[in-house]
Amino acid sequence: MHITINGLSVHDLGDKNKQAIILIHGFPFDYTMWASQIRALQKEYRVIAYDIRGLGKSYVGDGQYTMEFFVDDLFWLMHEMELSNPVICGLSMGGYVALRAVERDQSRFNGLILLDTKSDADDDAGKVKRSEGINKINIEGLDKFIDDLIPGLFAEESLQTMKATVENIKNVGKGHSPVGVKGSLLAMVSRTSTTKFLKKIKIPTLVMGGSFDKLTPPTVMRDMADKIKDSEFAIVPRAGHLSPVENSSYVNDMLCGFMKRRVMNKE
Ligand code: MLT
């Protein structure tokens, strides 16, 4: 079922009475990056996947976004859908949203899955890069920004063997409103660090990232997992930053296993 909540385009799939999982996509994608995970998870669970404001089919508004607004959107969605204790799963920018949401109120979640993401805020070089990104969109256009960005997100092998997928992801990026994409860049630069909070996470957590992820490499993911008490950690073989797309079968098995344990622990 497709619904619109407070301007957000939301897909509510699977059985409403089952444990829910919320999937939050990375930048600059939309909920379609989870196609394979949705297929695998909806057989047993309620799956909620939405487009972050400014991206996909969600409303764009003025593009003046902050990470806090992204988290407000998530909590509003949970309130409107009356979701109690979903598992939250975010990739990269989606992971920033998930981590900050858990920092704001972890009692609302039955588990946390962090994919190819990090807890640190942007350093100075990162902030300058975001600013250059906004400039590039203004001067050279969104298509050029996307063409330059996307190849670096995939593992070399995926670039060779998954050409249609890479093209498809590029087309998703080029289909967004430039205002929305720039808004995401502003939101990411506005985010706070959640690193100090990692040791306070009490909910079950799975940390996982692609073996060839250049943006959030395995060392960064491992470091984060080490700080989260009793967390599970996995490296996704043959994948870059888009591990759920590049090695979906491995990621799906891990997600389904984690969800199964969440349900067993609840019973
Ligand atoms: C993402 O995949 O969401 C982005 O790489 C995150 C970022 O640019 O920090």
Coordinates of C-alpha atoms and ligand atoms in Angstrom, one line a residue:
M1 CA 0.0 0.0 0.0
H2 CA 1.3 3.5 -0.9
I3 CA 0.3 6.3 1.4
T4 CA 1.4 9.9 1.9
I5 CA 2.1 11.1 5.4
N6 CA 2.9 14.7 6.1
G7 CA 4.1 15.0 2.5
L8 CA 6.3 11.8 2.7
S9 CA 5.8 9.1 0.2
V10 CA 5.5 5.9 2.2
H11 CA 5.2 2.2 1.2
D12 CA 3.6 0.0 3.8
L13 CA 4.1 -3.7 2.8
G14 CA 3.7 -7.2 4.3
D15 CA 1.6 -8.2 7.3
K16 CA 0.5 -5.3 9.5
N17 CA 0.4 -7.6 12.5
K18 CA 4.0 -8.7 12.2
Q19 CA 7.2 -7.1 13.6
A20 CA 7.8 -3.9 11.6
I21 CA 11.0 -2.8 10.0
I22 CA 11.6 0.7 8.7
L23 CA 14.0 1.1 5.8
I24 CA 15.7 4.5 5.3
H25 CA 17.6 5.0 2.1
G26 CA 20.9 6.7 1.4
F27 CA 21.8 9.8 -0.6
P28 CA 20.8 10.5 -3.3
F29 CA 18.4 7.6 -3.7
D30 CA 14.8 6.7 -2.9
Y31 CA 13.0 3.8 -1.4
T32 CA 13.5 1.7 -4.6
M33 CA 17.1 1.0 -3.6
W34 CA 15.5 -1.5 -1.1
A35 CA 13.6 -3.5 -3.8
S36 CA 15.4 -6.8 -3.1
Q37 CA 15.2 -6.4 0.7
I38 CA 11.5 -5.5 0.5
R39 CA 10.8 -8.7 -1.5
A40 CA 12.7 -10.8 1.0
L41 CA 11.4 -9.2 4.2
Q42 CA 7.7 -8.7 3.4
K43 CA 7.0 -12.5 3.4
E44 CA 7.5 -12.5 7.2
Y45 CA 7.4 -8.9 8.4
R46 CA 5.7 -5.5 8.0
V47 CA 8.1 -3.5 5.9
I48 CA 7.9 0.3 5.7
A49 CA 10.1 2.1 3.2
Y50 CA 9.7 5.8 2.5
D51 CA 11.3 8.6 0.5
I52 CA 13.2 11.1 2.7
R53 CA 11.8 14.6 2.2
G54 CA 13.1 16.3 -1.0
L55 CA 13.8 13.0 -2.7
G56 CA 11.8 10.5 -4.7
K57 CA 8.1 11.2 -4.5
S58 CA 8.2 13.0 -1.2
Y59 CA 7.5 16.7 -1.0
V60 CA 10.3 19.1 -1.6
G61 CA 9.3 22.4 -0.1
D62 CA 12.0 25.1 0.3
G63 CA 15.0 22.7 0.6
Q64 CA 16.0 24.2 3.9
Y65 CA 16.4 20.8 5.7
T66 CA 18.3 19.8 8.7
M67 CA 19.0 16.3 10.0
E68 CA 16.7 17.0 12.9
F69 CA 13.8 17.6 10.4
F70 CA 14.6 14.2 8.9
V71 CA 14.3 12.6 12.3
D72 CA 11.1 14.6 13.1
D73 CA 9.6 13.2 9.8
L74 CA 10.5 9.7 11.0
F75 CA 8.9 10.1 14.4
W76 CA 5.8 11.7 12.9
L77 CA 5.5 8.8 10.4
M78 CA 5.8 6.3 13.3
H79 CA 3.1 8.3 15.3
E80 CA 0.7 8.5 12.3
M81 CA 1.1 4.8 11.5
E82 CA 0.9 3.8 15.2
L83 CA 4.1 1.8 14.9
S84 CA 5.2 0.3 18.2
N85 CA 8.8 -0.9 18.5
P86 CA 9.8 -1.2 14.9
V87 CA 13.4 -2.2 13.9
I88 CA 15.0 0.7 12.2
C89 CA 17.5 0.1 9.3
G90 CA 19.4 2.9 7.5
L91 CA 22.0 3.0 4.8
S92 CA 24.5 5.8 5.0
M93 CA 22.4 9.0 5.1
G94 CA 19.6 6.8 6.3
G95 CA 21.9 5.5 9.0
Y96 CA 22.5 9.1 10.1
V97 CA 18.8 9.5 10.5
A98 CA 18.5 6.1 12.3
L99 CA 21.4 6.9 14.7
R100 CA 20.0 10.3 15.7
A101 CA 16.5 8.9 16.1
V102 CA 17.8 6.2 18.4
E103 CA 19.8 8.8 20.3
R104 CA 16.7 10.9 20.7
D105 CA 14.6 8.0 22.0
Q106 CA 15.9 4.4 21.8
S107 CA 13.0 3.0 23.8
R108 CA 10.8 3.3 20.7
F109 CA 12.8 0.8 18.7
N110 CA 13.2 -3.0 18.9
G111 CA 16.5 -3.0 17.0
L112 CA 18.9 -1.0 14.9
I113 CA 20.6 -1.9 11.7
L114 CA 23.4 0.3 10.4
L115 CA 24.5 -0.2 6.9
D116 CA 27.5 1.5 5.3
T117 CA 27.2 4.5 7.5
K118 CA 29.1 6.4 10.3
S119 CA 28.5 8.2 13.5
D120 CA 30.9 11.1 13.1
A121 CA 29.7 14.4 11.8
D122 CA 31.4 16.0 8.8
D123 CA 34.9 17.2 9.4
D124 CA 36.0 20.5 7.8
A125 CA 37.0 18.9 4.6
G126 CA 33.6 17.1 4.5
K127 CA 31.8 20.4 5.0
V128 CA 33.7 22.1 2.2
K129 CA 32.9 19.1 -0.1
R130 CA 29.1 19.5 0.6
S131 CA 29.4 23.1 -0.3
E132 CA 31.2 22.3 -3.5
G133 CA 28.4 19.8 -4.2
I134 CA 25.7 22.4 -3.9
N135 CA 27.8 24.7 -6.2
K136 CA 28.2 22.0 -8.7
I137 CA 24.5 21.4 -8.9
N138 CA 23.9 25.2 -9.3
I139 CA 26.6 25.7 -12.0
E140 CA 26.9 22.4 -13.9
G141 CA 23.5 20.9 -13.1
L142 CA 22.2 17.8 -11.2
D143 CA 23.0 15.3 -14.0
K144 CA 26.7 16.2 -13.8
F145 CA 26.7 16.0 -10.0
I146 CA 25.1 12.5 -10.2
D147 CA 27.4 11.3 -13.0
D148 CA 30.5 12.3 -10.9
L149 CA 29.1 10.9 -7.7
I150 CA 27.6 7.5 -8.4
P151 CA 30.6 5.4 -9.7
G152 CA 32.5 6.0 -6.5
L153 CA 29.7 4.4 -4.5
F154 CA 30.1 1.0 -6.2
A155 CA 32.8 -1.6 -5.9
E156 CA 34.9 -1.8 -9.1
E157 CA 33.6 -5.3 -9.8
S158 CA 30.0 -4.1 -9.5
L159 CA 30.7 -1.3 -12.0
Q160 CA 31.7 -3.9 -14.5
T161 CA 29.1 -6.6 -13.8
M162 CA 26.1 -4.5 -12.8
K163 CA 26.0 -1.8 -15.5
A164 CA 22.2 -1.7 -15.8
T165 CA 21.9 -1.3 -12.0
V166 CA 24.4 1.5 -12.0
E167 CA 22.5 3.2 -14.8
N168 CA 19.2 2.7 -12.9
I169 CA 20.6 4.2 -9.7
K170 CA 22.0 7.2 -11.7
N171 CA 18.5 7.7 -13.2
V172 CA 16.9 7.7 -9.8
G173 CA 19.4 10.4 -8.7
K174 CA 18.8 12.5 -11.9
G175 CA 15.1 12.3 -11.4
H176 CA 15.1 14.2 -8.0
S177 CA 14.4 17.8 -7.7
P178 CA 17.8 19.7 -7.5
V179 CA 16.3 21.7 -4.6
G180 CA 15.7 18.4 -2.7
V181 CA 19.2 17.1 -3.4
K182 CA 20.8 20.3 -2.2
G183 CA 18.5 20.1 0.9
S184 CA 19.9 16.7 1.7
L185 CA 23.4 18.0 1.5
L186 CA 22.5 20.8 3.9
A187 CA 20.9 18.3 6.2
M188 CA 24.0 16.1 6.2
V189 CA 26.3 19.0 6.9
S190 CA 24.0 20.1 9.8
R191 CA 24.1 16.7 11.6
T192 CA 25.6 16.3 15.0
S193 CA 28.0 13.5 15.9
T194 CA 26.5 10.5 17.5
T195 CA 29.8 8.8 18.3
K196 CA 29.7 9.5 22.0
F197 CA 26.3 8.0 22.1
L198 CA 27.3 4.7 20.6
K199 CA 28.3 3.2 24.0
K200 CA 24.9 4.1 25.4
I201 CA 23.0 2.1 22.8
K202 CA 21.1 -0.6 24.6
I203 CA 18.9 -2.0 21.8
P204 CA 20.2 -5.0 19.7
T205 CA 22.3 -3.6 16.8
L206 CA 23.7 -5.0 13.6
V207 CA 26.5 -3.1 11.9
M208 CA 27.3 -4.1 8.4
G209 CA 29.1 -2.6 5.4
G210 CA 30.6 -3.5 2.0
S211 CA 34.1 -4.9 1.9
F212 CA 35.0 -2.3 -0.8
D213 CA 33.1 0.6 0.6
K214 CA 35.3 3.6 0.0
L215 CA 33.1 6.1 1.8
T216 CA 32.5 4.2 5.0
P217 CA 35.2 1.4 4.8
P218 CA 35.1 -1.7 7.0
T219 CA 37.5 -0.2 9.5
V220 CA 35.0 2.7 10.2
M221 CA 32.1 0.2 10.5
R222 CA 34.1 -2.1 12.8
D223 CA 35.2 0.8 15.0
M224 CA 31.5 1.8 15.3
A225 CA 30.5 -1.8 16.1
D226 CA 33.2 -2.1 18.8
K227 CA 31.7 0.9 20.6
I228 CA 28.2 -0.6 20.7
K229 CA 27.8 -3.1 23.4
D230 CA 26.9 -6.6 22.2
S231 CA 26.5 -5.5 18.6
E232 CA 26.7 -7.8 15.7
F233 CA 29.2 -7.0 12.9
A234 CA 29.5 -8.3 9.3
I235 CA 31.4 -7.3 6.2
V236 CA 29.4 -7.7 3.0
P237 CA 31.6 -9.5 0.5
R238 CA 32.0 -8.1 -3.1
A239 CA 30.2 -4.9 -2.3
G240 CA 30.9 -1.1 -2.1
H241 CA 28.9 1.6 -0.4
L242 CA 25.6 0.2 -1.8
S243 CA 25.9 -3.2 -0.2
P244 CA 22.1 -4.0 -0.2
V245 CA 22.1 -3.4 -4.0
E246 CA 25.5 -4.9 -4.8
N247 CA 25.2 -8.1 -2.8
S248 CA 21.5 -8.3 -2.0
S249 CA 21.4 -12.0 -1.1
Y250 CA 24.0 -11.7 1.6
V251 CA 22.4 -8.5 3.1
N252 CA 18.9 -10.1 2.9
D253 CA 20.1 -13.2 4.8
M254 CA 21.6 -11.0 7.5
L255 CA 18.5 -8.8 7.8
C256 CA 16.2 -11.8 7.9
G257 CA 18.3 -13.5 10.6
F258 CA 18.4 -10.3 12.7
M259 CA 14.7 -9.8 12.4
K260 CA 14.0 -13.4 13.4
R261 CA 16.1 -13.0 16.6
R262 CA 14.2 -9.7 17.3
V263 CA 10.8 -11.6 17.1
M264 CA 12.1 -14.6 19.2
N265 CA 13.4 -12.3 21.9
K266 CA 10.0 -10.5 22.0
E267 CA 8.0 -13.7 22.5
Ligands
MLT1 C1 24.9 8.2 1.3 O1 25.1 7.2 0.6 O2 23.9 8.4 1.9 C2 26.0 9.3 1.3 O3 27.2 8.8 0.8 C3 26.2 9.9 2.7 C4 27.2 11.0 2.7 O4 27.4 11.6 1.7 O5 27.7 11.3 3.8

